[in-house]
Amino acid sequence: MGIYVNPGNTAFKEAVNSQIYVDKSELISYVNSVLNTKQKNICVSRPRRFGKTMAADMLAAYYSKGCDSSGLFFGLKASCQESFPAHLNQHNVIRLDIQRFLETEDDRKHFIHEIEKNVVRELIETFPECTGLDTCTRLKTALDQIFNQTAQQFIFIIDEWDCVFRFQKNNQEIQEKYLNFLRGLFKGSDYTALAYMTGILPIKKYGEHSAINIFDEYSMIDPAELSGFFGFTEKEVQGLCSGRNVKFSQLQRWYDGYLLNNSHIYNPKSVVDAVRRGRVKSYWTGTETYEALKFYINMDFDGMKETIIQMLGGARCKINTRKFQNDMATFSTKDDILTLLLHLGYLTFDEDTDEVFIPNQEIIQEFLNVVDEPHWGGLMQALNHSKTLLDSTWALDENAVAEGMAKIHSETASLLKYNNENSLTCTILIAYYSAKAYYLNPIMELPSGKGFADVVYLPKRNINRPALVIELKWNKSAQGAIRQIKDKQYTSWIESYTGDILLVGIHYHTKKKKHECVIEKYIKI
């Protein structure tokens, strides 16, 4: 048993023996199915705390010749699979955590050499019968020689593969050396039975092409067959709540929202902490990813702040993820930054609509931490006034709503220039921020009747609140907004809703710098 070559199973044993363990061992069946095939090179990218390292530890414990893991897997789902016994502790494994080689600035200059030196030293100890090996031999050369003399292959399990691009995000020389090292290690190698890598970022691209094009990638954008193996499914979270002092509805509100293959996925670390402690809150602790969130949003790249305001209000943003270069330094558009935040876990992606949005209350808290700073104007004050404005809307108090809108406009004037209806829409989303406690996410430009309603709020199930159909006008009239809702039958799509419906017309006059509001109860015919 070595540190890097044919490691033991201590890390996976700790996971299985923990207070809370969710069985993800069915991943083994898929990985077994791609051994020694054209699909043997796998790169899994997920946000931090999504179970990537646990899965890597599990695969190492399962495949490694350096341990006996039969007892660890007894009773787990994998043990019932047909391919399970054939590969249990039958393979040579090289297990690397790249972050361990990058702990200091000096490490970052020599880490490739350190990786090769340490692994080759253990290979020499593991294969004493092989000739021509010494500690100066390059890793690829040593593996070629071992395979040629013994016909034995290797399974590579590499965790935190991408930390070079996060720790040295502006050092292209080191990045290229690292990518060349990986390319040389895996491309065309007969000694590789499987190469399994995990990280936060997908594989770095130069231009339109991947720097290592032999890997199948399973990311937050395209998780394919592996969507349920990283993060907790809704069924798994419900099971964790059984017999414990925490309600599923609370976990759902705080941690649900990541969409992978149209399935709802929860951050496992947050769920485990909430279940263990019996308290839901943000367990997304500050790390390098939070600094990235703060830095890129505050740049206000291509109107980034306005987009964040919209998403805080529950809106979605359509993006093009295909041009992102999979690093933390190369940005051409706002879409690139939003795609990075998606991979970091601060946004989630609807592949049916190509839209990103903030997934849940935990991540909303992280965004609120960012905007709770002086250079964000009075955004936090505006959000805090939202509940009062919502109460005024339910009470049909038109003057109070107009005054509330004016106050919120004043507080966010440095962020929203108020020069078009899009800025007015942003103000609406801030004004009704508190609606997320009672309503589903707002539907923007809902197709209904003979046109598109600007903003529609539908109550959550079992919430006794009126639906809101909001129409915005610019230098016209609030009464005209109400008339448009009626004339174009914007309510037709939601008439099956059994509760009350409020029509809300909001108008802003640029010369008078004044908001007007008209609210009517919709009378169903």
Coordinates of C-alpha atoms in Angstrom, one line a residue:
M1 CA 0.0 0.0 0.0
G2 CA 1.4 3.4 -1.0
I3 CA 0.4 7.0 -0.7
Y4 CA -0.1 7.5 -4.4
V5 CA 0.3 4.0 -5.9
N6 CA -2.3 1.4 -4.8
P7 CA -3.5 3.5 -1.8
G8 CA -5.5 2.2 1.1
N9 CA -9.2 2.8 1.8
T10 CA -9.0 4.9 5.0
A11 CA -10.7 8.0 3.5
F12 CA -13.7 6.1 2.2
K13 CA -13.9 4.2 5.5
E14 CA -14.3 7.5 7.3
A15 CA -17.1 8.5 4.9
V16 CA -19.0 5.2 5.4
N17 CA -18.6 5.3 9.2
S18 CA -19.8 8.9 9.5
Q19 CA -23.0 9.9 11.2
I20 CA -24.6 10.5 7.9
Y21 CA -23.6 8.6 4.8
V22 CA -25.6 8.5 1.5
D23 CA -24.8 5.6 -0.7
K24 CA -23.6 6.8 -4.1
S25 CA -21.8 3.5 -4.9
E26 CA -23.9 2.8 -8.1
L27 CA -21.4 5.2 -9.8
I28 CA -19.1 2.2 -9.8
S29 CA -21.3 0.3 -12.3
Y30 CA -21.0 3.1 -14.8
V31 CA -17.2 3.5 -14.3
N32 CA -16.8 -0.3 -14.7
S33 CA -18.7 -0.1 -18.0
V34 CA -16.1 2.3 -19.5
L35 CA -12.9 0.6 -18.4
N36 CA -10.6 0.0 -21.4
T37 CA -13.1 1.7 -23.9
K38 CA -13.0 4.9 -25.8
Q39 CA -15.0 6.4 -23.0
K40 CA -12.4 5.6 -20.3
N41 CA -11.3 9.2 -19.8
I42 CA -13.8 11.0 -17.5
C43 CA -13.7 14.5 -16.2
V44 CA -16.4 15.4 -13.6
S45 CA -16.7 19.1 -12.7
R46 CA -19.0 20.2 -9.8
P47 CA -18.9 23.1 -7.3
R48 CA -17.1 22.7 -4.0
R49 CA -18.8 20.4 -1.4
F50 CA -20.7 18.4 -4.0
G51 CA -19.2 15.0 -3.1
K52 CA -16.4 14.8 -5.7
T53 CA -13.7 13.8 -3.3
M54 CA -15.8 11.2 -1.6
A55 CA -16.5 9.6 -5.0
A56 CA -12.8 9.6 -5.8
D57 CA -12.0 8.0 -2.4
M58 CA -14.7 5.4 -3.1
L59 CA -13.3 4.5 -6.5
A60 CA -9.8 4.3 -5.1
A61 CA -11.0 2.0 -2.3
Y62 CA -12.9 -0.2 -4.8
Y63 CA -10.2 -0.6 -7.4
S64 CA -6.9 -0.4 -5.5
K65 CA -4.8 -3.5 -5.0
G66 CA -3.4 -1.9 -1.9
C67 CA -6.4 -2.8 0.3
D68 CA -9.2 -5.2 1.0
S69 CA -12.5 -3.2 0.8
S70 CA -15.0 -6.1 0.6
G71 CA -16.3 -5.4 4.1
L72 CA -16.7 -1.6 3.4
F73 CA -18.9 -2.3 0.4
F74 CA -21.0 -5.0 2.1
G75 CA -24.7 -4.0 1.8
L76 CA -24.0 -1.0 -0.5
K77 CA -25.8 -0.7 -3.8
A78 CA -22.7 -1.4 -5.8
S79 CA -22.2 -4.8 -4.2
C80 CA -25.4 -6.1 -5.9
Q81 CA -24.2 -5.1 -9.4
E82 CA -23.0 -7.8 -11.8
S83 CA -19.7 -6.2 -12.5
F84 CA -18.8 -5.5 -8.9
P85 CA -16.8 -8.6 -7.8
A86 CA -14.7 -8.7 -11.0
H87 CA -12.9 -5.4 -10.3
L88 CA -13.0 -5.3 -6.5
N89 CA -9.3 -4.5 -5.4
Q90 CA -8.0 -5.9 -8.7
H91 CA -6.4 -2.9 -10.3
N92 CA -3.2 -0.8 -10.0
V93 CA -4.4 2.7 -8.9
I94 CA -2.5 6.0 -9.0
R95 CA -4.4 8.4 -6.8
L96 CA -3.5 12.1 -6.8
D97 CA -4.8 15.1 -5.1
I98 CA -3.2 18.0 -7.1
Q99 CA -4.0 20.5 -4.4
R100 CA -1.5 18.7 -2.0
F101 CA 1.3 19.7 -4.4
L102 CA 0.3 23.4 -4.5
E103 CA 0.4 24.4 -0.9
T104 CA 3.0 27.2 -1.2
E105 CA 4.1 29.6 -3.9
D106 CA 7.3 27.7 -4.3
D107 CA 5.4 24.4 -4.8
R108 CA 3.6 25.9 -7.8
K109 CA 6.9 26.3 -9.7
H110 CA 7.9 22.7 -9.3
F111 CA 4.7 20.7 -8.6
I112 CA 4.9 18.7 -11.8
H113 CA 8.4 17.5 -11.0
E114 CA 7.2 16.6 -7.4
I115 CA 4.3 14.6 -8.7
E116 CA 6.5 12.6 -11.1
K117 CA 9.2 12.1 -8.5
N118 CA 6.9 10.8 -5.8
V119 CA 4.8 8.5 -8.0
V120 CA 7.9 7.0 -9.8
R121 CA 9.5 6.3 -6.4
E122 CA 6.5 4.3 -5.4
L123 CA 6.3 2.6 -8.8
I124 CA 9.9 1.4 -8.3
E125 CA 8.9 -0.1 -4.9
T126 CA 5.7 -1.7 -6.3
F127 CA 7.3 -3.2 -9.3
P128 CA 10.9 -4.2 -8.2
E129 CA 11.0 -6.8 -11.0
C130 CA 10.9 -4.1 -13.7
T131 CA 14.3 -2.9 -15.1
G132 CA 15.4 0.5 -16.3
L133 CA 13.5 2.5 -13.7
D134 CA 15.1 5.1 -11.4
T135 CA 13.9 8.2 -9.6
C136 CA 14.9 10.5 -12.5
T137 CA 12.7 8.6 -15.0
R138 CA 9.7 10.6 -16.3
L139 CA 6.4 9.3 -15.1
K140 CA 5.1 8.5 -18.6
T141 CA 8.3 6.6 -19.4
A142 CA 8.1 4.6 -16.2
L143 CA 4.5 3.6 -16.9
D144 CA 5.4 2.6 -20.5
Q145 CA 8.2 0.4 -19.3
I146 CA 6.1 -1.2 -16.6
F147 CA 3.3 -2.0 -19.1
N148 CA 5.8 -3.3 -21.7
Q149 CA 7.4 -5.6 -19.1
T150 CA 4.3 -6.8 -17.1
A151 CA 1.3 -5.9 -19.3
Q152 CA -0.3 -4.4 -16.2
Q153 CA -2.4 -1.3 -16.7
F154 CA -3.3 1.5 -14.3
I155 CA -6.4 3.4 -13.1
F156 CA -5.7 7.1 -12.5
I157 CA -7.9 8.9 -10.0
I158 CA -7.1 12.6 -9.9
D159 CA -8.9 15.0 -7.5
E160 CA -8.8 18.8 -7.7
W161 CA -7.3 18.5 -11.2
D162 CA -8.2 22.1 -11.9
C163 CA -6.7 23.9 -8.8
V164 CA -3.8 25.1 -11.0
F165 CA -6.2 27.3 -12.9
R166 CA -7.7 28.6 -9.7
F167 CA -4.5 29.2 -7.7
Q168 CA -2.5 30.4 -10.8
K169 CA -5.3 31.9 -12.8
N170 CA -3.1 34.5 -14.5
N171 CA -0.1 32.3 -15.1
Q172 CA -0.5 30.9 -18.6
E173 CA 3.0 29.4 -18.6
I174 CA 2.3 27.1 -15.6
Q175 CA -1.2 26.2 -17.0
E176 CA 0.2 25.2 -20.4
K177 CA 3.0 23.1 -18.8
Y178 CA 0.4 21.3 -16.6
L179 CA -1.9 20.7 -19.6
N180 CA 1.0 19.3 -21.6
F181 CA 1.9 17.0 -18.7
L182 CA -1.7 15.6 -18.6
R183 CA -1.9 15.3 -22.4
G184 CA 1.4 13.5 -22.5
L185 CA 0.4 11.2 -19.6
F186 CA -2.9 10.1 -21.1
K187 CA -3.1 10.6 -24.9
G188 CA -2.5 7.3 -26.7
S189 CA -1.3 5.5 -23.5
D190 CA -1.8 1.7 -23.5
Y191 CA -1.1 1.6 -19.8
T192 CA -4.3 3.5 -19.0
A193 CA -7.4 1.4 -18.1
L194 CA -9.2 4.5 -16.8
A195 CA -8.5 8.2 -16.2
Y196 CA -10.9 9.7 -13.8
M197 CA -10.5 13.4 -12.9
T198 CA -12.6 15.7 -10.7
G199 CA -12.6 19.5 -10.2
I200 CA -14.7 22.6 -10.1
L201 CA -13.9 23.8 -13.7
P202 CA -14.2 21.8 -16.9
I203 CA -11.1 21.2 -18.9
K204 CA -9.4 24.4 -20.0
K205 CA -9.9 25.5 -23.6
Y206 CA -7.7 27.5 -26.0
G207 CA -10.0 29.3 -28.5
E208 CA -12.8 27.0 -29.4
H209 CA -10.9 23.7 -28.7
S210 CA -10.2 21.8 -25.5
A211 CA -6.6 21.5 -24.5
I212 CA -7.1 17.8 -23.7
N213 CA -9.8 16.6 -26.1
I214 CA -9.7 12.9 -25.1
F215 CA -11.9 13.4 -22.0
D216 CA -15.7 13.0 -21.8
E217 CA -16.8 15.9 -19.6
Y218 CA -19.7 15.8 -17.1
S219 CA -20.3 19.3 -15.8
M220 CA -23.0 21.5 -14.3
I221 CA -24.0 22.4 -17.8
D222 CA -24.1 18.8 -19.2
P223 CA -24.0 16.2 -16.4
A224 CA -25.3 13.4 -18.7
E225 CA -25.4 9.9 -17.0
L226 CA -23.7 11.1 -13.9
S227 CA -26.2 13.7 -12.7
G228 CA -27.4 11.8 -9.7
F229 CA -24.1 10.7 -8.4
F230 CA -22.9 14.2 -7.2
G231 CA -25.1 16.1 -4.8
F232 CA -28.2 14.7 -3.1
T233 CA -31.4 13.9 -4.9
E234 CA -34.8 15.0 -3.6
K235 CA -35.6 11.4 -2.6
E236 CA -32.3 11.1 -0.7
V237 CA -32.9 14.4 1.2
Q238 CA -36.4 13.2 2.2
G239 CA -34.9 10.0 3.5
L240 CA -32.4 12.0 5.7
C241 CA -35.3 13.9 7.2
S242 CA -37.1 10.8 8.4
G243 CA -36.9 10.6 12.2
R244 CA -34.7 13.7 12.5
N245 CA -35.4 17.1 13.9
V246 CA -35.6 19.0 10.6
K247 CA -38.4 19.3 8.1
F248 CA -37.9 18.5 4.4
S249 CA -39.8 21.7 3.5
Q250 CA -37.1 23.7 5.2
L251 CA -34.2 21.9 3.5
Q252 CA -36.1 22.3 0.2
R253 CA -36.4 26.1 0.6
W254 CA -32.7 26.5 1.6
Y255 CA -30.9 24.0 -0.5
D256 CA -33.0 22.9 -3.4
G257 CA -32.7 24.4 -6.9
Y258 CA -29.7 23.0 -8.7
L259 CA -31.0 21.5 -12.0
L260 CA -29.0 18.6 -13.5
N261 CA -30.7 16.7 -16.3
N262 CA -34.0 18.3 -15.1
S263 CA -33.5 16.7 -11.7
H264 CA -33.4 18.7 -8.5
I265 CA -30.0 18.3 -6.7
Y266 CA -29.0 19.6 -3.3
N267 CA -25.6 20.6 -2.0
P268 CA -24.7 17.5 0.2
K269 CA -22.4 19.3 2.6
S270 CA -25.1 21.9 3.4
V271 CA -27.8 19.2 3.8
V272 CA -25.6 17.1 6.1
D273 CA -24.7 20.0 8.3
A274 CA -28.4 21.1 8.6
V275 CA -29.6 17.6 9.4
R276 CA -26.8 17.0 12.0
R277 CA -27.3 20.3 13.7
G278 CA -31.1 20.5 13.3
R279 CA -30.9 24.0 11.9
V280 CA -31.1 25.4 8.4
K281 CA -28.9 28.3 7.4
S282 CA -26.1 29.0 5.0
Y283 CA -23.2 26.6 5.4
W284 CA -21.5 27.9 2.3
T285 CA -18.4 29.1 4.1
G286 CA -16.1 31.7 2.7
T287 CA -13.4 30.4 0.4
E288 CA -11.6 31.3 -2.8
T289 CA -15.0 30.9 -4.7
Y290 CA -16.6 33.6 -2.6
E291 CA -13.8 36.0 -3.5
A292 CA -14.4 35.1 -7.1
L293 CA -18.1 35.9 -6.7
K294 CA -17.4 39.2 -5.1
F295 CA -14.6 40.2 -7.5
Y296 CA -16.4 39.5 -10.8
I297 CA -19.8 41.0 -9.7
N298 CA -18.2 44.2 -8.5
M299 CA -16.4 44.6 -11.8
D300 CA -19.9 45.3 -13.2
F301 CA -18.8 43.7 -16.5
D302 CA -21.3 44.4 -19.3
G303 CA -24.1 45.4 -16.9
M304 CA -23.4 42.5 -14.4
K305 CA -24.8 44.4 -11.4
E306 CA -28.2 44.9 -13.1
T307 CA -28.4 41.2 -14.0
I308 CA -27.6 40.2 -10.4
I309 CA -30.4 42.5 -9.2
Q310 CA -32.8 40.8 -11.5
M311 CA -31.8 37.4 -10.4
L312 CA -32.0 38.4 -6.7
G313 CA -35.6 39.2 -7.5
G314 CA -36.1 35.7 -8.9
A315 CA -35.6 36.4 -12.6
R316 CA -33.6 34.2 -15.0
C317 CA -31.0 35.3 -17.4
K318 CA -30.5 33.7 -20.9
I319 CA -26.8 33.0 -21.6
N320 CA -24.4 31.4 -24.1
T321 CA -22.1 29.0 -22.2
R322 CA -20.3 27.7 -25.2
K323 CA -17.6 30.4 -25.5
F324 CA -16.4 30.2 -21.9
Q325 CA -12.7 29.2 -21.8
N326 CA -13.0 27.2 -18.6
D327 CA -10.6 29.3 -16.5
M328 CA -10.9 32.2 -14.1
A329 CA -9.1 34.9 -16.1
T330 CA -10.3 34.9 -19.7
F331 CA -13.6 36.8 -20.1
S332 CA -15.0 38.4 -23.3
T333 CA -18.6 38.9 -22.2
K334 CA -20.9 38.9 -19.2
D335 CA -22.0 35.4 -20.3
D336 CA -18.4 34.2 -19.5
I337 CA -18.7 35.4 -16.0
L338 CA -22.2 34.0 -15.5
T339 CA -20.9 30.6 -16.8
L340 CA -18.0 30.7 -14.3
L341 CA -20.5 31.4 -11.4
L342 CA -22.5 28.5 -12.7
H343 CA -19.5 26.1 -12.4
L344 CA -18.7 27.6 -8.9
G345 CA -22.2 26.8 -7.7
Y346 CA -23.6 30.3 -7.4
L347 CA -26.0 29.8 -10.2
T348 CA -27.8 26.9 -11.8
F349 CA -28.6 26.2 -15.4
D350 CA -31.8 25.2 -17.2
E351 CA -30.6 23.4 -20.3
D352 CA -34.1 23.5 -21.9
T353 CA -34.1 27.3 -22.0
D354 CA -30.4 28.2 -21.7
E355 CA -31.1 30.3 -18.6
V356 CA -29.2 30.7 -15.4
F357 CA -30.7 31.7 -12.0
I358 CA -29.9 31.7 -8.3
P359 CA -30.8 28.2 -7.0
N360 CA -31.9 28.6 -3.4
Q361 CA -32.0 30.6 -0.2
E362 CA -28.4 29.6 0.9
I363 CA -26.9 31.0 -2.3
I364 CA -29.1 34.1 -2.1
Q365 CA -27.5 34.8 1.3
E366 CA -24.1 34.7 -0.4
F367 CA -25.2 37.3 -3.0
L368 CA -26.7 39.4 -0.3
N369 CA -23.3 39.4 1.5
V370 CA -21.8 40.8 -1.7
V371 CA -24.3 43.5 -2.2
D372 CA -24.3 44.6 1.4
E373 CA -21.6 47.1 0.8
P374 CA -21.6 50.9 0.3
H375 CA -20.8 50.9 -3.5
W376 CA -24.0 48.9 -4.0
G377 CA -26.0 52.1 -3.1
G378 CA -29.0 51.4 -1.0
L379 CA -29.9 48.0 -2.5
M380 CA -30.1 46.3 0.9
Q381 CA -32.3 49.1 2.3
A382 CA -34.5 48.7 -0.8
L383 CA -34.8 44.9 -0.3
N384 CA -35.7 45.5 3.4
H385 CA -38.6 47.8 2.3
S386 CA -40.0 45.1 0.1
K387 CA -42.2 43.5 2.7
T388 CA -44.0 46.8 3.4
L389 CA -44.6 47.3 -0.3
L390 CA -46.0 43.8 -0.8
D391 CA -48.4 44.3 2.1
S392 CA -49.6 47.6 0.5
T393 CA -50.2 45.7 -2.8
W394 CA -52.4 43.1 -1.0
A395 CA -54.3 45.9 0.7
L396 CA -54.9 47.6 -2.7
D397 CA -53.2 50.8 -1.3
E398 CA -52.2 52.4 -4.6
N399 CA -50.7 55.5 -3.0
A400 CA -48.5 53.5 -0.6
V401 CA -47.3 51.3 -3.5
A402 CA -46.4 54.3 -5.6
E403 CA -44.6 55.9 -2.6
G404 CA -42.8 52.6 -1.9
M405 CA -41.7 52.4 -5.5
A406 CA -40.4 56.0 -5.4
K407 CA -38.4 55.2 -2.2
I408 CA -36.9 52.1 -3.8
H409 CA -36.1 54.0 -7.0
S410 CA -34.3 56.7 -4.9
E411 CA -32.3 54.1 -2.9
T412 CA -31.1 52.3 -6.1
A413 CA -30.6 55.4 -8.3
S414 CA -26.8 54.9 -8.4
L415 CA -27.3 51.3 -9.7
L416 CA -30.3 51.7 -12.0
K417 CA -30.2 54.7 -14.3
Y418 CA -33.9 54.5 -15.0
N419 CA -33.6 55.3 -18.7
N420 CA -35.8 52.5 -20.0
E421 CA -38.4 49.9 -19.0
N422 CA -35.8 47.3 -18.3
S423 CA -34.6 49.5 -15.4
L424 CA -38.2 49.8 -14.2
T425 CA -38.5 46.0 -14.4
C426 CA -35.4 45.7 -12.1
T427 CA -37.0 48.1 -9.6
I428 CA -40.2 45.9 -9.6
L429 CA -38.1 42.8 -8.9
I430 CA -36.4 44.6 -6.0
A431 CA -39.7 46.0 -4.8
Y432 CA -41.3 42.5 -4.7
Y433 CA -38.2 40.7 -3.4
S434 CA -40.2 39.6 -0.3
A435 CA -42.7 37.9 -2.6
K436 CA -40.4 34.8 -2.8
A437 CA -41.7 33.8 0.7
Y438 CA -45.2 33.4 -0.8
Y439 CA -44.8 33.1 -4.5
L440 CA -43.0 31.1 -7.1
N441 CA -40.2 32.8 -9.0
P442 CA -41.7 35.7 -11.1
I443 CA -42.5 34.9 -14.7
M444 CA -41.2 37.5 -17.0
E445 CA -43.1 38.4 -20.2
L446 CA -45.6 35.5 -19.7
P447 CA -47.2 34.7 -23.0
S448 CA -50.9 35.0 -22.4
G449 CA -53.9 36.1 -24.4
K450 CA -52.8 38.4 -27.2
G451 CA -49.4 39.4 -25.8
F452 CA -46.9 39.2 -23.0
A453 CA -47.6 40.2 -19.4
D454 CA -44.5 42.0 -18.0
V455 CA -44.3 40.2 -14.6
V456 CA -46.5 37.6 -13.1
Y457 CA -46.3 36.2 -9.5
L458 CA -48.2 32.9 -8.9
P459 CA -48.7 31.8 -5.2
K460 CA -46.9 28.7 -4.0
R461 CA -49.0 25.7 -3.3
N462 CA -51.2 26.0 -0.2
I463 CA -50.4 29.7 0.1
N464 CA -53.6 31.8 0.3
R465 CA -52.4 34.9 -1.5
P466 CA -53.6 36.6 -4.7
A467 CA -51.8 36.1 -8.0
L468 CA -50.2 39.4 -9.3
V469 CA -50.3 40.4 -12.9
I470 CA -48.0 43.5 -13.2
E471 CA -47.8 45.7 -16.3
L472 CA -45.2 48.5 -16.5
K473 CA -45.5 51.8 -18.4
W474 CA -43.0 54.5 -19.3
N475 CA -44.2 58.1 -19.8
K476 CA -47.8 56.9 -20.4
S477 CA -50.2 56.0 -17.5
A478 CA -50.9 53.4 -14.9
Q479 CA -54.5 53.3 -15.9
G480 CA -53.3 52.5 -19.5
A481 CA -51.3 49.6 -18.1
I482 CA -54.5 48.2 -16.5
R483 CA -56.4 48.7 -19.7
Q484 CA -53.7 46.8 -21.6
I485 CA -53.9 43.8 -19.2
K486 CA -57.6 43.6 -19.9
D487 CA -57.6 44.3 -23.6
K488 CA -54.9 41.8 -24.4
Q489 CA -56.3 39.2 -22.0
Y490 CA -53.1 38.8 -20.0
T491 CA -55.1 36.9 -17.3
S492 CA -56.3 34.1 -19.6
W493 CA -53.3 31.9 -18.8
I494 CA -53.9 31.9 -15.1
E495 CA -57.7 32.0 -15.0
S496 CA -57.7 28.4 -13.8
Y497 CA -56.1 29.7 -10.6
T498 CA -58.8 29.4 -8.0
G499 CA -57.8 32.3 -5.8
D500 CA -57.9 36.1 -6.3
I501 CA -56.0 37.8 -9.0
L502 CA -54.8 41.4 -8.7
L503 CA -54.0 43.6 -11.7
V504 CA -51.2 46.0 -10.9
G505 CA -50.4 48.9 -13.3
I506 CA -47.2 50.8 -12.5
H507 CA -46.1 53.9 -14.4
Y508 CA -43.1 56.2 -14.2
H509 CA -43.1 59.7 -15.7
T510 CA -39.6 60.8 -16.5
K511 CA -40.2 64.6 -16.5
K512 CA -42.3 64.6 -13.4
K513 CA -40.0 61.9 -11.8
K514 CA -43.1 60.4 -10.3
H515 CA -44.5 56.9 -9.9
E516 CA -48.2 56.1 -10.3
C517 CA -50.0 52.9 -9.4
V518 CA -53.4 51.5 -10.1
I519 CA -54.5 48.1 -8.5
E520 CA -57.7 46.3 -9.3
K521 CA -59.2 43.0 -8.3
Y522 CA -59.8 40.9 -11.4
I523 CA -63.4 39.8 -11.8
K524 CA -63.6 36.4 -13.4
I525 CA -66.5 36.0 -15.9

